[in-house]
PDB file of C-alpha atoms and ligand atoms in Angstrom:
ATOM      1  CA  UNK V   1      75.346 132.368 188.284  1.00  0.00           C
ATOM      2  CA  UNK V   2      76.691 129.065 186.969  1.00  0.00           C
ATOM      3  CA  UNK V   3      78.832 130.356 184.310  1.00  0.00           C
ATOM      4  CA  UNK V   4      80.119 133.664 186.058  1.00  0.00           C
ATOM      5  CA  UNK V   5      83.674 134.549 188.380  1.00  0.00           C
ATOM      6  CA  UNK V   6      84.528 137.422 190.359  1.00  0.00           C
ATOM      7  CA  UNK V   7      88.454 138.385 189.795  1.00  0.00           C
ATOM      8  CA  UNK V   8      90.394 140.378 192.078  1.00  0.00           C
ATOM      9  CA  UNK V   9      93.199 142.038 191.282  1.00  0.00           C
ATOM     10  CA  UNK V  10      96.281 143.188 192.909  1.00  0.00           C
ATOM     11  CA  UNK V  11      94.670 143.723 196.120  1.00  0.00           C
ATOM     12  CA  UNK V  12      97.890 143.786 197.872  1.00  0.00           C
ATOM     13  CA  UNK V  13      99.692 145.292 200.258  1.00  0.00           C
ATOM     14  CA  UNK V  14     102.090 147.809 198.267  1.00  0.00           C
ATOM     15  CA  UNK V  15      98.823 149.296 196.131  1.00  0.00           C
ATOM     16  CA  UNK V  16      96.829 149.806 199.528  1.00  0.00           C
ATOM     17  CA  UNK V  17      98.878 151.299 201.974  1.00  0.00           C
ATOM     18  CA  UNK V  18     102.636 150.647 201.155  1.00  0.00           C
ATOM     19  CA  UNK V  19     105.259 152.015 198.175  1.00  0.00           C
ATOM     20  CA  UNK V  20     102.463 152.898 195.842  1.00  0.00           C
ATOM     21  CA  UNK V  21      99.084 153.605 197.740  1.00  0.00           C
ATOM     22  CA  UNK V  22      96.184 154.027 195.881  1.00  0.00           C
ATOM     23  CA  UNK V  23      93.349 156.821 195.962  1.00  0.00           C
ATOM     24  CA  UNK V  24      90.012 154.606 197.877  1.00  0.00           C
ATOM     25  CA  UNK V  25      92.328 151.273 198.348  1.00  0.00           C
ATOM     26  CA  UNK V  26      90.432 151.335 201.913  1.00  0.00           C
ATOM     27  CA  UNK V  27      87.416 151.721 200.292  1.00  0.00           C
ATOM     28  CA  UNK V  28      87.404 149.190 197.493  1.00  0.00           C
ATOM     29  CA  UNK V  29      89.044 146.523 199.766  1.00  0.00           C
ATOM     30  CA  UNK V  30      86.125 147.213 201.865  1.00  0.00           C
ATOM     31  CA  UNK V  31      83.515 146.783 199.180  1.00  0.00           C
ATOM     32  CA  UNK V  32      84.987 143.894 197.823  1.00  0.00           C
ATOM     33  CA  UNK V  33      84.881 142.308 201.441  1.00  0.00           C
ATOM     34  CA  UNK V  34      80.673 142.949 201.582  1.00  0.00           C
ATOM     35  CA  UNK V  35      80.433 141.411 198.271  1.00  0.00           C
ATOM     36  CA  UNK V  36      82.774 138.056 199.057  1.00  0.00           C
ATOM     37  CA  UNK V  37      80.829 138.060 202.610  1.00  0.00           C
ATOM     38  CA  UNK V  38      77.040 138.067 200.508  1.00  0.00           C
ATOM     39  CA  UNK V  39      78.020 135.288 198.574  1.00  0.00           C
ATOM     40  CA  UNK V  40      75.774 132.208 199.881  1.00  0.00           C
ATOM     41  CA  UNK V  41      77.839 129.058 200.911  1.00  0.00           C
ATOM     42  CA  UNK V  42      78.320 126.739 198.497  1.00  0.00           C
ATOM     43  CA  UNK V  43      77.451 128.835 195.268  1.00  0.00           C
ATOM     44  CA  UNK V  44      79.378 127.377 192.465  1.00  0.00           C
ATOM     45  CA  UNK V  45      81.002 131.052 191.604  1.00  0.00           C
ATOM     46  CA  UNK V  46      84.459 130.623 191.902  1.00  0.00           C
ATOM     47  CA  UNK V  47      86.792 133.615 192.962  1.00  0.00           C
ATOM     48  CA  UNK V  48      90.322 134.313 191.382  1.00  0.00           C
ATOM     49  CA  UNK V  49      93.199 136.623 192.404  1.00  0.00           C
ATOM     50  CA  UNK V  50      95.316 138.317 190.200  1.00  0.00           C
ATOM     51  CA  UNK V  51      99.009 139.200 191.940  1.00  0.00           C
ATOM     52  CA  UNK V  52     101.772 141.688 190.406  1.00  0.00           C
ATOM     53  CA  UNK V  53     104.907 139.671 191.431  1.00  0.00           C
ATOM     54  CA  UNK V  54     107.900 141.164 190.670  1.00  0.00           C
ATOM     55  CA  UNK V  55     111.608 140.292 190.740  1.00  0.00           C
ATOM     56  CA  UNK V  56     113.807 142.885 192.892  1.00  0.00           C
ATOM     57  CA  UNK V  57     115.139 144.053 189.536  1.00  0.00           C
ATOM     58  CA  UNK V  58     111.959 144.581 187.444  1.00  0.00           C
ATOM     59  CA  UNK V  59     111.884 146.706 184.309  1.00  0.00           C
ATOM     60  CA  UNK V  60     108.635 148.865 186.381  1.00  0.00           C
ATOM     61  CA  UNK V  61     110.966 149.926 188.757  1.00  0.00           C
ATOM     62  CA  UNK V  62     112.630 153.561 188.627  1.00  0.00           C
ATOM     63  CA  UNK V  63     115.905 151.653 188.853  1.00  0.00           C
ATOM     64  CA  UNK V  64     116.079 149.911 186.278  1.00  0.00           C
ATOM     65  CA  UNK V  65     114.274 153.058 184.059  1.00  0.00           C
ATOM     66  CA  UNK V  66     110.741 152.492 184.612  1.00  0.00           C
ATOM     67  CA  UNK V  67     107.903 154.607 185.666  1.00  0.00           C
ATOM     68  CA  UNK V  68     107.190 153.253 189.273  1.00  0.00           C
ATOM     69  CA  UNK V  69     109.008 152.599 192.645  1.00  0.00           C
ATOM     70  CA  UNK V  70     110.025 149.198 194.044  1.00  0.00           C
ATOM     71  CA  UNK V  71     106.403 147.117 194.540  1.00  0.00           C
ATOM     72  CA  UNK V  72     105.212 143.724 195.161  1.00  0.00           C
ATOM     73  CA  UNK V  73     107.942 142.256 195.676  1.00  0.00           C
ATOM     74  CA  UNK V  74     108.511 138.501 195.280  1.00  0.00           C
ATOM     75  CA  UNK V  75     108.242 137.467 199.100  1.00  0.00           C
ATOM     76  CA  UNK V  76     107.377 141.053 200.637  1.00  0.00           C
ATOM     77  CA  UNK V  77     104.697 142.033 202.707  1.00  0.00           C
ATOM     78  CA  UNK V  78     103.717 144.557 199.966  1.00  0.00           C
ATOM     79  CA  UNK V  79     103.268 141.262 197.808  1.00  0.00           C
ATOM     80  CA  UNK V  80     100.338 139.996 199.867  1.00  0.00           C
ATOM     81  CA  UNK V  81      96.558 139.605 199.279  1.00  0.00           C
ATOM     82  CA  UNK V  82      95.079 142.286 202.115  1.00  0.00           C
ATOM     83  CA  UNK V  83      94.373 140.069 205.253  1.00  0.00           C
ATOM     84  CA  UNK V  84      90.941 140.548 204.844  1.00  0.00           C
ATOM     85  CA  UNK V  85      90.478 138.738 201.190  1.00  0.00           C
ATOM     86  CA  UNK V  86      93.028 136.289 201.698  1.00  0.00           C
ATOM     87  CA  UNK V  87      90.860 133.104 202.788  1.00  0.00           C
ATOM     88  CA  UNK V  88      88.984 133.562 200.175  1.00  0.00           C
ATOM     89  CA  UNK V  89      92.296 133.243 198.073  1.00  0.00           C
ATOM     90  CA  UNK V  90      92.711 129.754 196.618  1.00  0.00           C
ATOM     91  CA  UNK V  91      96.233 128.802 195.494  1.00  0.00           C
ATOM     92  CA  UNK V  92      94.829 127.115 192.328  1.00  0.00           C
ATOM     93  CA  UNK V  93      92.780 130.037 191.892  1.00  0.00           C
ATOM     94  CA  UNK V  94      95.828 132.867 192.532  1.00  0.00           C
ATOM     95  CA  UNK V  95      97.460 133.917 189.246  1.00  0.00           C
ATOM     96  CA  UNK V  96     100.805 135.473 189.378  1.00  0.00           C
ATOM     97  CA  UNK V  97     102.156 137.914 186.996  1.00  0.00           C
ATOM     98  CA  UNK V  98     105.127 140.697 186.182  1.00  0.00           C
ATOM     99  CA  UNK V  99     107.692 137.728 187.154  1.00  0.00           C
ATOM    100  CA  UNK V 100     109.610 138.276 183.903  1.00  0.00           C
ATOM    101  CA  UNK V 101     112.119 141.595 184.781  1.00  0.00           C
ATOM    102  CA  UNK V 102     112.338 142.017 181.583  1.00  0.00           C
ATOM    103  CA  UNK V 103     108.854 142.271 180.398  1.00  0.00           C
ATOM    104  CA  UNK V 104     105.717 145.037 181.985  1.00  0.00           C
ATOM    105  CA  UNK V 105     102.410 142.725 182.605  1.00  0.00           C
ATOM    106  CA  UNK V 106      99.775 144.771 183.377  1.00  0.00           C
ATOM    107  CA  UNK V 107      96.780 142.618 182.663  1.00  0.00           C
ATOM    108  CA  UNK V 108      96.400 139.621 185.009  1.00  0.00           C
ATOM    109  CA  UNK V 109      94.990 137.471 181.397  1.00  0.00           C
ATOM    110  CA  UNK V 110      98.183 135.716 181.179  1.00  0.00           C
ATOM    111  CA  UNK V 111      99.109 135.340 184.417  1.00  0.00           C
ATOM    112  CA  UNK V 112      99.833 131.938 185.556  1.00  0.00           C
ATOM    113  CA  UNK V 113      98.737 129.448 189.053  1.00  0.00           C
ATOM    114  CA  UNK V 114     101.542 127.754 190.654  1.00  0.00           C
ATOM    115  CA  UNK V 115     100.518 124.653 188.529  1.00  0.00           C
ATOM    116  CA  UNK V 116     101.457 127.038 185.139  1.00  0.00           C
ATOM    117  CA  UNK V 117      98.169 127.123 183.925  1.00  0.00           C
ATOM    118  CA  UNK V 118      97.279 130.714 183.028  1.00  0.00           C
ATOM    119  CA  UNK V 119      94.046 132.749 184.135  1.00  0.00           C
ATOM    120  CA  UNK V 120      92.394 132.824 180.942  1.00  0.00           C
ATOM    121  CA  UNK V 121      92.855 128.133 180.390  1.00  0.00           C
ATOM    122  CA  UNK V 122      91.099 128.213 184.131  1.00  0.00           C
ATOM    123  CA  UNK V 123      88.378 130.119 183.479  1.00  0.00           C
ATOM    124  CA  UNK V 124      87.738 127.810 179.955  1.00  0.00           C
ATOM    125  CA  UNK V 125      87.802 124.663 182.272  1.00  0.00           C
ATOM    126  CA  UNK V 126      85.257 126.022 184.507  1.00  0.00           C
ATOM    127  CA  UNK V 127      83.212 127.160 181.792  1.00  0.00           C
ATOM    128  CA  UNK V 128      82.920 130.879 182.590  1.00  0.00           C
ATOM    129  CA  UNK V 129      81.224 133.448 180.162  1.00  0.00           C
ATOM    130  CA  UNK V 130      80.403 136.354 182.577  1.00  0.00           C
ATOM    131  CA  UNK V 131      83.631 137.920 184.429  1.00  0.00           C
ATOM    132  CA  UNK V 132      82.827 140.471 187.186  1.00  0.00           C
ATOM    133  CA  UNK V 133      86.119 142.262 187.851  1.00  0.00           C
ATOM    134  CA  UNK V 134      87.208 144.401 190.719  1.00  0.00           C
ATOM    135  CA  UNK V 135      90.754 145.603 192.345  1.00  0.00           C
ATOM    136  CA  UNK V 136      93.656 148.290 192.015  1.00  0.00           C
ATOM    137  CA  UNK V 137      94.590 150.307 189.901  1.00  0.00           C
ATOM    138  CA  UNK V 138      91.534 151.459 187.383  1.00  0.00           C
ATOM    139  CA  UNK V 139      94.150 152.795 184.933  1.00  0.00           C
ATOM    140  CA  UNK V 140      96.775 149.860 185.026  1.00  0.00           C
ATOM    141  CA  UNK V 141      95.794 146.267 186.077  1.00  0.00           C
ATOM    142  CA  UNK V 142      92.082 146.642 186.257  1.00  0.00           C
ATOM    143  CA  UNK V 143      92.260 148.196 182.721  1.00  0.00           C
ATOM    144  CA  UNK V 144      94.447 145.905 180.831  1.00  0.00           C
ATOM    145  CA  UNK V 145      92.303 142.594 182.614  1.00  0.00           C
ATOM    146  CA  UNK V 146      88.930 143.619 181.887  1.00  0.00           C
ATOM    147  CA  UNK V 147      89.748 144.673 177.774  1.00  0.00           C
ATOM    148  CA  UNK V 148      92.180 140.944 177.596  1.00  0.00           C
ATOM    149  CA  UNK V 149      89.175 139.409 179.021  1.00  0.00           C
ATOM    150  CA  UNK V 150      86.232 141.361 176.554  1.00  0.00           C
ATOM    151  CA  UNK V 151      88.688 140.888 173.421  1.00  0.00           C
ATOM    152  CA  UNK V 152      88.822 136.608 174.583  1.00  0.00           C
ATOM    153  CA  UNK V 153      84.786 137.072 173.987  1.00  0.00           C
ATOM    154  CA  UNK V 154      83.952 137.137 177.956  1.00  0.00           C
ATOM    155  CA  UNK V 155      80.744 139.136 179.022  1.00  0.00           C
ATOM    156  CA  UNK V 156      82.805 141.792 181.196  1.00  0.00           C
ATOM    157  CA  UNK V 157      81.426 144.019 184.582  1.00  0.00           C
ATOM    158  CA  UNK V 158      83.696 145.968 186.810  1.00  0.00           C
ATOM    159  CA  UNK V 159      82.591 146.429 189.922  1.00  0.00           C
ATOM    160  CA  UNK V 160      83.116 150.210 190.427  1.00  0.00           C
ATOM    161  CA  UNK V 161      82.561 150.914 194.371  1.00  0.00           C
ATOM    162  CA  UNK V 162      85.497 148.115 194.409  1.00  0.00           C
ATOM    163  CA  UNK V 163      88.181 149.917 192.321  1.00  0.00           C
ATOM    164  CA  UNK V 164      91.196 152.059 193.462  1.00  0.00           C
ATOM    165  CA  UNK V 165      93.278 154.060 191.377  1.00  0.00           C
ATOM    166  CA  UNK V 166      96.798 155.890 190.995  1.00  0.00           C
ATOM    167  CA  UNK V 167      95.044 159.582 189.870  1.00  0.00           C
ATOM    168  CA  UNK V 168      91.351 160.856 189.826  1.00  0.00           C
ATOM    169  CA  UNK V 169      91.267 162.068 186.638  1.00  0.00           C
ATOM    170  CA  UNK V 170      92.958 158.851 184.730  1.00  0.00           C
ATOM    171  CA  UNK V 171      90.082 156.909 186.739  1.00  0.00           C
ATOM    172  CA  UNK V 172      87.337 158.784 185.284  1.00  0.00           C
ATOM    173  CA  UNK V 173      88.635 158.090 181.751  1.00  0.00           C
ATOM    174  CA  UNK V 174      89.390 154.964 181.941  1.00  0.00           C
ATOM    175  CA  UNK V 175      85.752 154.374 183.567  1.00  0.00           C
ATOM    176  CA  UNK V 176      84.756 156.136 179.721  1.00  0.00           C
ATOM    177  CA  UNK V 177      87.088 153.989 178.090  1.00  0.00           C
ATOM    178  CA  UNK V 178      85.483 151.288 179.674  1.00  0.00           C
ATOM    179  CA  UNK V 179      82.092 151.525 178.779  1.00  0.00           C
ATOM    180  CA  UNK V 180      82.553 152.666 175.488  1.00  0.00           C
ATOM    181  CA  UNK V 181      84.616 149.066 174.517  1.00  0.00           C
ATOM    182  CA  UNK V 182      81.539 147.367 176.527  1.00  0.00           C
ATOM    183  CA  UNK V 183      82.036 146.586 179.957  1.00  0.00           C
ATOM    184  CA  UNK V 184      79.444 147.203 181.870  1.00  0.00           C
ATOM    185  CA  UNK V 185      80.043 148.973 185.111  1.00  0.00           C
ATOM    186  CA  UNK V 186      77.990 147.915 188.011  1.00  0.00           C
TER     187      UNK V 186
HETATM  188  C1  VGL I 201      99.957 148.015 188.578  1.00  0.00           C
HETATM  189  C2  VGL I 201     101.511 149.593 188.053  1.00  0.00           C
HETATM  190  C3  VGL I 201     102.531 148.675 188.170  1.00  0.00           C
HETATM  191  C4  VGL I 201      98.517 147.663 188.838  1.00  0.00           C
HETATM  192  C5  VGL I 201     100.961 147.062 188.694  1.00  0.00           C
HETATM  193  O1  VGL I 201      98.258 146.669 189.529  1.00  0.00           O
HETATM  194  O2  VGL I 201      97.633 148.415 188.365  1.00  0.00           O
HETATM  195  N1  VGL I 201     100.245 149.274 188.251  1.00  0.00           N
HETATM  196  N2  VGL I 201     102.241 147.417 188.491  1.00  0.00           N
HETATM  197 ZN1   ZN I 202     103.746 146.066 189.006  1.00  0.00          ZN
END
């Protein structure tokens, strides 16, 4: 397990039960709970959270012309890690993204720690080959991580009892798309 992480992403308020509520959000913050709780004290498998983070003016936003409604907003309850997950959330190990209003960020890759270094330079200095990725949505965020991560030559699994997702039917192809690129679903 040396050289593996588990990432979380955008487990947050506004994608489980708030302005944009995804289908199983229950579910896969569940899951992802019974996986954090089995992992033995002192394992040397570091966890990292991915956070959307948006300005009150994003580009996303229907507002300003773009395809969703107001979420995750900078310093909003919608904005937080689920209750559950958040002590296992380490503020060296949280990477924020979608700050930029004028610019969509779907994968958490590039998204940056509050000491600027960005998800993909942390998981270099720890040395990480295998990436085990779980969160909301399959379609969006989930997506866009786990392909960022397989194209930077990381061994890729997405943890699929610990996904949610905006529709059904984009789910199951993106699930497809998935495996076909090579990640491994587990
Ligand atoms: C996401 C839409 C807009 C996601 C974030 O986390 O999948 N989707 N912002
Ligand atoms: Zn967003």
């Amino acid at each position: 397990m040396k050289d593996s992480a588990l990432i979380v992403v955008d487990m947050l308020y506004d994608f489980i039960d708030g302005s944009m509520a995804c289908l199983e959000a229950d579910k896969a913050v569940a899951n992802t709970l019974d996986y954090l709780k089995k992992i033995p004290d002192g394992s040397d498998f570091p966890i990292l959270f991915v956070r959307d983070h948006h300005p009150a003016n994003h580009c996303s936003f229907q507002a300003q012309g773009g395809p969703w409604p107001p979420h995750c907003v900078q310093g909003t309850h919608g904005a937080d890690i689920h209750e559950a997950l958040a002590p296992y959330a380490d503020e060296d190990l949280s990477f924020f993204k979608g700050e930029d209003p004028a610019k969509e960020q779907y994968s958490g890759f590039e998204g940056v720690n509050p000491a600027g270094q960005s998800l993909c330079d942390v998981l270099q200095v720890l040395d990480i080959r295998n990436v085990l990725v779980c969160g909301i949505a399959t379609e969006y965020c989930v997506y866009n991580t786990a392909k960022d991560l397989l194209n930077a030559g990381f061994r890729v699994s997405v943890l699929k009892d610990c996904i949610a997702y905006v529709e059904k039917e984009g789910h199951l192809e993106t699930l497809k798309t998935m495996e076909e690129k090579g990640i491994t679903l587990i």
